[in-house]
Amino acid sequence: MYKPYYNGSIKEINLENKLLNTRIEGKISPATLVNKLLSFAQLKGSGLAIWKLPQDNTVHILTDMDGGTVIEEVELDNLQSGFILAPFQAGNQKNLHFKADIKGKFELNNLSEAEKEEVVIDWESLSESLENEIIKTTREPNIQVNLKEFPTLTSTSKQDYINNVEEGISAIKREEVFKIVPSKIKVVPNKEEINYAATYLKACERYKDAFVSLTFSPQSGLWLGASPEILIETHKNNYFKTVALAGTQVKTENNVAHTAWTQKEIEEQAYVSRYIINCFKKIRLREYEEIGPKTIQAGNLLHLKTTYKVDIKALNFPELASVMLKLLHPTSAVCGMPKTPSLEFLNKNEKHERSYFSGFLGPVQMYEKSQIYVNLRCCQFTANTIVFYAGAGITEDSEPENEWLETEMKCKVLGDIISYS
């Protein structure tokens, strides 16, 4: 079992006494509940996943009392019901599976009033003693969350990022790669106490078309995300689905359906679609439905999206999701194409670790479905910083300055909604 990480730089206090001193009877607000769950997970060294699916007001709760299990290979068919969190590449960060020791959900009937309204939690898996500890005897934290410090972590400079973009364009012109996706980090001091629940609920309100998640474990730390891109969706013995998502521009007052795309953006999205089709070819799968490309909105950004759907039952291919997950990740939308030289380029030129950014996460074997998303539009909270991650797809026609501006827009997706107590 993992143990909670207590940072030596934070004033020593009796955290348990600090948190376990207030009783709450009856209904509870979503904001209070989320903060209580986070406090509870830290006290117990538990793994916690809170999420909502796109176009859905149901918020799901899952807690692994053992902090999560490290798994070498993600075999969806062999995993018990739970939640998966996987990094961009295996290294210091590991694939984590949270089993459903505690499982519940509640409805956000009015997202704009989510911090105030009262909800009733539908606990599907929770002992009476734990419910009492979480709801009735654990109060919201009023201290900085106990997380690891990264004192030497610094933002990617604009010049470093532009240099990587220019080197990527050169590599494309040398025909070493067709597309490359350099990323950056933006490190902001975390000097005030963040209201994590208010921030999460604000993300749910603003990004209704996204997979909005808040995850914590002693090993992975605390992450917030609002991803527009599903990597894999599969329904037991029914269907498999994946998408090609690429191209980015800011939403204007014009109708989304009338959005105009440049040749560079169309080409970028076509590479992602081609990558998926090539993965199908590797397993000799020819029977699939292709829907798109079409313009979709994710917050204040627009993207091109093509959906691919396979009838698992008709093909008698129940293990398709596990096979495709290994072939797809990391996709050309977050890495480049072809995969191997693109990874070599990124490992050589990026000075930061991507950690769980551009990895994947989501519920597995829940209600006979697995819904796994690429971890985009995300940030990590540490004891002393907030670390935002963003990348941009580079083709031969890319303009380095524009690519930098695109990553700045993507960092603002969460940066603009972080709330303080």
Short mmCIF file of C-alpha atoms in Angstrom, two decimals, residues 6-408:
data_model
loop_
_atom_site.label_atom_id
_atom_site.label_comp_id
_atom_site.label_asym_id
_atom_site.label_seq_id
_atom_site.Cartn_x
_atom_site.Cartn_y
_atom_site.Cartn_z
CA TYR A 6 4.03 14.72 3.43
CA ASN A 7 6.24 17.54 2.30
CA GLY A 8 8.83 18.58 4.86
CA SER A 9 8.68 22.23 3.78
CA ILE A 10 5.06 22.60 4.90
CA LYS A 11 4.57 23.49 8.55
CA GLU A 12 4.05 20.32 10.53
CA ILE A 13 0.52 19.96 11.74
CA ASN A 14 -1.66 17.15 12.84
CA LEU A 15 -3.48 16.85 9.52
CA GLU A 16 -5.87 14.18 10.75
CA ASN A 17 -7.01 16.29 13.70
CA LYS A 18 -7.24 19.31 11.39
CA LEU A 19 -9.61 17.50 9.03
CA LEU A 20 -11.59 15.15 11.24
CA ASN A 21 -13.39 17.60 13.47
CA THR A 22 -16.60 18.64 11.75
CA ARG A 23 -19.76 16.68 11.18
CA ILE A 24 -22.17 17.39 8.34
CA GLU A 25 -25.66 15.95 8.31
CA GLY A 26 -27.95 15.44 5.33
CA LYS A 27 -27.20 16.60 1.80
CA ILE A 28 -23.87 18.02 0.69
CA SER A 29 -22.75 20.45 -2.00
CA PRO A 30 -20.60 19.15 -4.89
CA ALA A 31 -17.79 21.55 -3.95
CA THR A 32 -17.71 20.34 -0.35
CA LEU A 33 -17.82 16.71 -1.46
CA VAL A 34 -14.94 17.01 -3.94
CA ASN A 35 -12.71 18.72 -1.38
CA LYS A 36 -13.59 16.11 1.24
CA LEU A 37 -12.75 13.27 -1.13
CA LEU A 38 -9.38 14.85 -1.90
CA SER A 39 -8.64 15.30 1.81
CA PHE A 40 -9.63 11.71 2.48
CA ALA A 41 -7.41 10.39 -0.33
CA GLN A 42 -4.41 12.29 1.03
CA LEU A 43 -4.98 11.10 4.58
CA LYS A 44 -5.30 7.47 3.54
CA GLY A 45 -2.73 7.45 0.71
CA SER A 46 -5.53 6.43 -1.64
CA GLY A 47 -5.94 6.68 -5.38
CA LEU A 48 -8.79 8.98 -6.38
CA ALA A 49 -10.48 9.59 -9.73
CA ILE A 50 -13.33 12.02 -10.26
CA TRP A 51 -14.66 12.50 -13.79
CA LYS A 52 -17.53 13.38 -16.06
CA LEU A 53 -18.02 12.30 -19.67
CA PRO A 54 -18.71 14.70 -22.56
CA GLN A 55 -22.28 16.00 -22.73
CA ASP A 56 -23.10 14.35 -19.41
CA ASN A 57 -23.81 15.94 -16.03
CA THR A 58 -23.08 12.78 -14.04
CA VAL A 59 -19.92 13.06 -11.94
CA HIS A 60 -18.32 9.71 -11.10
CA ILE A 61 -16.23 8.99 -8.00
CA LEU A 62 -13.77 6.12 -7.58
CA THR A 63 -11.29 5.49 -4.76
CA ASP A 64 -8.64 2.79 -4.49
CA MET A 65 -7.75 2.46 -0.81
CA ASP A 66 -4.35 0.95 -1.69
CA GLY A 67 -3.27 3.95 -3.77
CA GLY A 68 -3.40 2.19 -7.14
CA THR A 69 -1.57 -0.75 -8.67
CA VAL A 70 1.39 -0.39 -11.04
CA ILE A 71 0.88 -2.47 -14.19
CA GLU A 72 3.50 -3.09 -16.86
CA GLU A 73 1.12 -3.71 -19.76
CA VAL A 74 -2.38 -2.28 -20.10
CA GLU A 75 -4.53 -5.26 -21.09
CA LEU A 76 -8.05 -3.90 -20.98
CA ASP A 77 -9.67 -7.32 -21.13
CA ASN A 78 -7.80 -8.48 -18.02
CA LEU A 79 -8.41 -5.43 -15.84
CA GLN A 80 -11.08 -5.40 -13.19
CA SER A 81 -13.56 -2.55 -13.06
CA GLY A 82 -11.76 0.68 -12.23
CA PHE A 83 -9.81 3.61 -13.65
CA ILE A 84 -6.55 3.71 -15.65
CA LEU A 85 -3.92 6.45 -15.65
CA ALA A 86 -0.98 6.00 -18.04
CA PRO A 87 1.99 8.26 -18.94
CA PHE A 88 3.16 9.38 -22.38
CA GLN A 89 6.12 7.00 -22.06
CA ALA A 90 7.10 4.55 -19.36
CA GLY A 91 9.82 5.98 -17.12
CA ASN A 92 9.60 7.66 -13.75
CA GLN A 93 5.83 7.58 -14.14
CA LYS A 94 4.05 4.24 -14.32
CA ASN A 95 0.79 2.83 -15.59
CA LEU A 96 -1.60 2.98 -12.62
CA HIS A 97 -4.86 1.09 -12.20
CA PHE A 98 -7.30 2.20 -9.51
CA LYS A 99 -9.70 -0.51 -8.40
CA ALA A 100 -13.16 0.50 -7.24
CA ASP A 101 -13.01 0.09 -3.46
CA ILE A 102 -15.31 3.11 -3.24
CA LYS A 103 -17.59 3.92 -6.15
CA GLY A 104 -20.34 6.48 -6.45
CA LYS A 105 -21.85 9.22 -8.56
CA PHE A 106 -24.01 12.30 -8.37
CA GLU A 107 -25.82 14.57 -10.79
CA LEU A 108 -24.89 18.20 -11.45
CA ASN A 109 -28.37 19.43 -12.23
CA ASN A 110 -27.28 23.06 -12.48
CA LEU A 111 -23.63 23.40 -13.48
CA SER A 112 -23.64 27.17 -12.97
CA GLU A 113 -24.71 26.64 -9.35
CA ALA A 114 -22.54 23.58 -8.75
CA GLU A 115 -20.68 25.12 -5.83
CA LYS A 116 -23.91 25.93 -3.99
CA GLU A 117 -26.49 23.29 -4.86
CA GLU A 118 -26.98 20.22 -2.72
CA VAL A 119 -26.72 16.72 -4.13
CA VAL A 120 -27.43 13.21 -2.99
CA ILE A 121 -24.55 10.82 -3.66
CA ASP A 122 -25.44 7.43 -5.08
CA TRP A 123 -22.84 5.23 -3.38
CA GLU A 124 -22.60 1.96 -5.31
CA SER A 125 -19.71 0.56 -3.30
CA LEU A 126 -19.01 2.05 0.12
CA SER A 127 -19.14 0.72 3.66
CA GLU A 128 -21.11 2.65 6.24
CA SER A 129 -17.99 3.35 8.28
CA LEU A 130 -16.12 4.87 5.32
CA GLU A 131 -19.12 6.92 4.29
CA ASN A 132 -19.28 8.27 7.82
CA GLU A 133 -15.56 9.11 7.71
CA ILE A 134 -15.74 10.85 4.34
CA ILE A 135 -19.02 12.71 4.62
CA LYS A 136 -19.57 13.25 8.30
CA THR A 137 -16.15 13.54 9.88
CA THR A 138 -13.86 14.92 7.17
CA ARG A 139 -14.11 18.58 6.39
CA GLU A 140 -12.76 20.61 3.50
CA PRO A 141 -9.02 21.30 3.74
CA ASN A 142 -7.97 24.85 4.52
CA ILE A 143 -4.26 24.18 4.10
CA GLN A 144 -2.13 23.72 0.99
CA VAL A 145 -2.46 20.18 -0.32
CA ASN A 146 0.51 18.02 0.66
CA LEU A 147 2.29 17.38 -2.64
CA LYS A 148 5.86 16.95 -3.77
CA GLU A 149 7.98 19.96 -4.58
CA PHE A 150 9.82 20.49 -7.87
CA PRO A 151 11.97 23.54 -7.04
CA THR A 152 14.09 23.41 -10.21
CA LEU A 153 11.25 23.00 -12.71
CA THR A 154 11.08 25.94 -15.13
CA SER A 155 8.92 26.91 -18.08
CA THR A 156 9.94 26.11 -21.64
CA SER A 157 11.23 29.38 -23.07
CA LYS A 158 9.66 30.74 -26.23
CA GLN A 159 12.99 30.53 -28.03
CA ASP A 160 13.54 26.89 -27.03
CA TYR A 161 10.08 25.98 -28.28
CA ILE A 162 10.51 27.84 -31.55
CA ASN A 163 13.89 26.14 -32.01
CA ASN A 164 12.19 22.75 -31.61
CA VAL A 165 9.52 23.71 -34.13
CA GLU A 166 12.15 24.84 -36.63
CA GLU A 167 14.14 21.65 -36.11
CA GLY A 168 10.92 19.67 -36.58
CA ILE A 169 10.22 21.43 -39.88
CA SER A 170 13.78 20.65 -40.99
CA ALA A 171 13.32 16.99 -40.08
CA ILE A 172 10.12 16.91 -42.15
CA LYS A 173 11.90 18.46 -45.12
CA ARG A 174 14.63 15.81 -44.77
CA GLU A 175 11.77 13.25 -44.88
CA GLU A 176 12.77 11.79 -41.51
CA VAL A 177 9.20 12.36 -40.27
CA PHE A 178 5.95 13.55 -41.86
CA LYS A 179 4.62 15.28 -38.76
CA ILE A 180 6.02 16.09 -35.32
CA VAL A 181 4.30 17.32 -32.13
CA PRO A 182 6.71 19.20 -29.82
CA SER A 183 5.34 20.10 -26.41
CA LYS A 184 6.15 22.64 -23.73
CA ILE A 185 5.50 23.27 -20.05
CA LYS A 186 4.39 26.50 -18.44
CA VAL A 187 5.28 26.66 -14.75
CA VAL A 188 3.34 29.11 -12.55
CA PRO A 189 4.06 29.66 -8.84
CA ASN A 190 1.50 28.10 -6.52
CA LYS A 191 1.61 30.69 -3.75
CA GLU A 192 -2.05 30.75 -2.72
CA GLU A 193 -4.36 28.03 -1.57
CA ILE A 194 -6.23 26.71 -4.58
CA ASN A 195 -9.85 25.69 -4.28
CA TYR A 196 -9.54 22.43 -6.21
CA ALA A 197 -13.24 21.61 -6.06
CA ALA A 198 -14.30 25.02 -7.38
CA THR A 199 -11.75 24.72 -10.19
CA TYR A 200 -12.93 21.23 -11.14
CA LEU A 201 -16.59 22.23 -11.14
CA LYS A 202 -15.84 25.33 -13.19
CA ALA A 203 -14.13 23.08 -15.75
CA CYS A 204 -17.24 20.87 -15.84
CA GLU A 205 -19.38 23.93 -16.52
CA ARG A 206 -17.17 25.49 -19.18
CA TYR A 207 -16.11 22.32 -21.04
CA LYS A 208 -19.32 20.38 -21.46
CA ASP A 209 -17.93 18.58 -24.54
CA ALA A 210 -14.82 17.35 -22.72
CA PHE A 211 -13.82 14.50 -20.45
CA VAL A 212 -13.19 16.48 -17.26
CA SER A 213 -11.11 14.69 -14.64
CA LEU A 214 -9.44 15.23 -11.28
CA THR A 215 -7.04 12.44 -10.25
CA PHE A 216 -4.76 11.94 -7.28
CA SER A 217 -2.46 9.25 -5.95
CA PRO A 218 0.73 9.38 -3.85
CA GLN A 219 2.67 8.20 -6.91
CA SER A 220 1.15 10.32 -9.71
CA GLY A 221 0.30 13.46 -7.73
CA LEU A 222 -2.68 15.71 -8.42
CA TRP A 223 -3.84 16.33 -12.01
CA LEU A 224 -6.71 18.24 -13.57
CA GLY A 225 -7.75 17.72 -17.18
CA ALA A 226 -10.42 18.63 -19.74
CA SER A 227 -9.69 16.45 -22.75
CA PRO A 228 -11.64 16.66 -26.02
CA GLU A 229 -10.06 13.51 -27.49
CA ILE A 230 -11.19 9.96 -26.88
CA LEU A 231 -8.50 7.38 -27.56
CA ILE A 232 -10.65 4.28 -27.25
CA GLU A 233 -14.26 3.56 -26.41
CA THR A 234 -15.47 0.01 -26.34
CA HIS A 235 -18.66 -1.68 -25.25
CA LYS A 236 -18.39 -5.31 -24.23
CA ASN A 237 -19.10 -7.56 -27.24
CA ASN A 238 -20.63 -4.65 -29.12
CA TYR A 239 -18.49 -1.90 -30.67
CA PHE A 240 -15.06 -0.26 -30.71
CA LYS A 241 -14.54 3.45 -31.40
CA THR A 242 -11.57 5.79 -31.83
CA VAL A 243 -11.12 9.28 -33.28
CA ALA A 244 -8.64 11.36 -35.24
CA LEU A 245 -8.52 14.85 -33.72
CA ALA A 246 -6.16 17.57 -34.96
CA GLY A 247 -6.05 21.14 -36.19
CA THR A 248 -6.73 24.01 -33.81
CA GLN A 249 -8.21 27.48 -34.09
CA VAL A 250 -10.01 29.86 -31.77
CA LYS A 251 -13.82 29.86 -31.86
CA THR A 252 -15.29 33.02 -33.38
CA GLU A 253 -18.86 34.31 -33.59
CA ASN A 254 -19.35 32.40 -36.86
CA ASN A 255 -21.35 29.20 -36.96
CA VAL A 256 -19.09 26.22 -36.22
CA ALA A 257 -20.33 24.44 -39.35
CA HIS A 258 -18.97 27.30 -41.50
CA THR A 259 -15.43 27.16 -40.12
CA ALA A 260 -12.70 27.49 -42.76
CA TRP A 261 -9.51 25.44 -42.35
CA THR A 262 -6.08 26.04 -43.84
CA GLN A 263 -4.19 23.47 -45.88
CA LYS A 264 -1.74 23.01 -42.99
CA GLU A 265 -4.56 22.14 -40.53
CA ILE A 266 -6.30 19.81 -43.00
CA GLU A 267 -3.01 18.04 -43.67
CA GLU A 268 -2.30 17.71 -39.95
CA GLN A 269 -5.66 16.05 -39.35
CA ALA A 270 -5.21 13.79 -42.38
CA TYR A 271 -1.97 12.41 -40.91
CA VAL A 272 -3.82 11.39 -37.74
CA SER A 273 -6.57 9.71 -39.76
CA ARG A 274 -3.99 7.89 -41.88
CA TYR A 275 -2.24 6.73 -38.72
CA ILE A 276 -5.42 5.07 -37.43
CA ILE A 277 -6.13 3.42 -40.77
CA ASN A 278 -2.56 2.09 -40.86
CA CYS A 279 -3.12 0.57 -37.41
CA PHE A 280 -6.23 -1.17 -38.77
CA LYS A 281 -4.18 -2.47 -41.69
CA LYS A 282 -1.58 -3.98 -39.36
CA ILE A 283 -4.24 -6.31 -37.95
CA ARG A 284 -5.91 -6.73 -41.37
CA LEU A 285 -9.08 -5.00 -40.25
CA ARG A 286 -10.96 -3.59 -43.22
CA GLU A 287 -14.53 -3.39 -41.94
CA TYR A 288 -14.96 -0.07 -40.17
CA GLU A 289 -17.21 2.98 -40.38
CA GLU A 290 -15.57 6.36 -41.00
CA ILE A 291 -17.47 9.50 -39.97
CA GLY A 292 -16.02 12.92 -40.80
CA PRO A 293 -13.93 14.94 -40.78
CA LYS A 294 -16.11 17.58 -39.19
CA THR A 295 -15.50 20.63 -37.02
CA ILE A 296 -16.09 20.22 -33.29
CA GLN A 297 -15.88 22.71 -30.44
CA ALA A 298 -13.90 22.16 -27.23
CA GLY A 299 -14.30 25.16 -24.98
CA ASN A 300 -13.17 28.21 -26.96
CA LEU A 301 -11.14 26.09 -29.40
CA LEU A 302 -12.16 24.29 -32.60
CA HIS A 303 -10.71 21.06 -34.00
CA LEU A 304 -11.20 18.70 -36.93
CA LYS A 305 -12.50 15.28 -35.93
CA THR A 306 -13.01 11.97 -37.73
CA THR A 307 -14.62 9.03 -35.92
CA TYR A 308 -13.89 5.36 -36.65
CA LYS A 309 -16.27 2.67 -35.42
CA VAL A 310 -15.99 -1.12 -35.62
CA ASP A 311 -18.68 -3.74 -34.97
CA ILE A 312 -16.88 -6.11 -32.58
CA LYS A 313 -19.73 -8.59 -32.47
CA ALA A 314 -19.94 -8.95 -36.24
CA LEU A 315 -16.16 -9.45 -36.49
CA ASN A 316 -15.98 -11.77 -33.46
CA PHE A 317 -12.98 -9.78 -32.23
CA PRO A 318 -13.57 -9.14 -28.48
CA GLU A 319 -9.91 -8.29 -27.75
CA LEU A 320 -9.79 -5.53 -30.40
CA ALA A 321 -9.65 -2.68 -27.85
CA SER A 322 -6.55 -4.06 -26.12
CA VAL A 323 -4.81 -4.68 -29.43
CA MET A 324 -5.61 -1.22 -30.78
CA LEU A 325 -4.59 0.53 -27.57
CA LYS A 326 -1.05 -0.80 -27.95
CA LEU A 327 -0.95 0.16 -31.63
CA LEU A 328 -2.43 3.63 -31.21
CA HIS A 329 -0.60 5.02 -28.19
CA PRO A 330 1.07 7.43 -28.47
CA THR A 331 -0.97 8.64 -31.42
CA SER A 332 0.36 10.88 -34.17
CA ALA A 333 -1.82 13.65 -32.69
CA VAL A 334 0.48 13.88 -29.64
CA CYS A 335 3.72 12.37 -30.97
CA GLY A 336 4.11 12.51 -34.73
CA MET A 337 4.34 10.18 -37.68
CA PRO A 338 5.98 7.72 -38.11
CA LYS A 339 5.95 6.87 -34.41
CA THR A 340 9.50 5.61 -33.80
CA PRO A 341 11.49 8.48 -35.38
CA SER A 342 9.02 10.97 -33.89
CA LEU A 343 9.63 9.61 -30.39
CA GLU A 344 13.38 9.74 -30.99
CA PHE A 345 13.08 13.39 -32.05
CA LEU A 346 11.03 14.32 -28.96
CA ASN A 347 13.31 12.46 -26.55
CA LYS A 348 16.28 14.29 -28.00
CA ASN A 349 14.80 17.81 -28.19
CA GLU A 350 12.32 18.16 -25.32
CA LYS A 351 14.01 19.16 -22.06
CA HIS A 352 11.05 18.32 -19.82
CA GLU A 353 9.28 15.09 -18.96
CA ARG A 354 5.75 14.88 -20.28
CA SER A 355 4.75 12.70 -17.35
CA TYR A 356 1.02 11.94 -17.69
CA PHE A 357 0.44 14.68 -20.28
CA SER A 358 -0.43 13.08 -23.65
CA GLY A 359 -0.75 9.73 -21.90
CA PHE A 360 -4.23 8.32 -21.41
CA LEU A 361 -6.81 7.91 -18.66
CA GLY A 362 -10.39 6.89 -18.06
CA PRO A 363 -12.78 4.32 -16.64
CA VAL A 364 -12.29 0.68 -17.62
CA GLN A 365 -14.87 -2.11 -17.45
CA MET A 366 -17.39 0.26 -15.87
CA TYR A 367 -21.00 -0.51 -16.75
CA GLU A 368 -19.66 -2.86 -19.49
CA LYS A 369 -17.76 0.03 -21.10
CA SER A 370 -14.19 1.29 -21.23
CA GLN A 371 -13.84 4.98 -22.15
CA ILE A 372 -10.22 6.07 -22.39
CA TYR A 373 -9.15 9.59 -23.29
CA VAL A 374 -5.87 11.18 -24.35
CA ASN A 375 -4.69 13.34 -21.43
CA LEU A 376 -4.77 16.76 -23.14
CA ARG A 377 -5.54 20.25 -21.76
CA CYS A 378 -4.16 19.20 -18.41
CA CYS A 379 -2.10 20.54 -15.55
CA GLN A 380 -0.33 19.13 -12.50
CA PHE A 381 -0.48 20.75 -9.09
CA THR A 382 2.68 20.52 -6.98
CA ALA A 383 3.48 22.00 -3.56
CA ASN A 384 5.12 25.04 -5.09
CA THR A 385 3.91 25.23 -8.72
CA ILE A 386 1.14 24.64 -11.23
CA VAL A 387 2.54 22.96 -14.34
CA PHE A 388 0.57 23.39 -17.58
CA TYR A 389 1.34 21.16 -20.58
CA ALA A 390 0.61 21.84 -24.25
CA GLY A 391 1.77 20.76 -27.70
CA ALA A 392 1.13 21.62 -31.34
CA GLY A 393 1.26 19.53 -34.49
CA ILE A 394 4.01 20.59 -36.90
CA THR A 395 3.97 20.06 -40.65
CA GLU A 396 6.16 21.48 -43.40
CA ASP A 397 3.87 24.53 -43.68
CA SER A 398 3.98 25.43 -39.98
CA GLU A 399 4.88 28.95 -38.82
CA PRO A 400 6.90 28.73 -35.57
CA GLU A 401 5.39 31.89 -34.06
CA ASN A 402 1.86 30.60 -34.70
CA GLU A 403 2.67 27.25 -33.10
CA TRP A 404 3.89 29.02 -29.96
CA LEU A 405 0.65 31.03 -29.82
CA GLU A 406 -1.35 27.83 -30.19
CA THR A 407 0.35 26.30 -27.14
CA GLU A 408 -0.32 29.50 -25.19
#
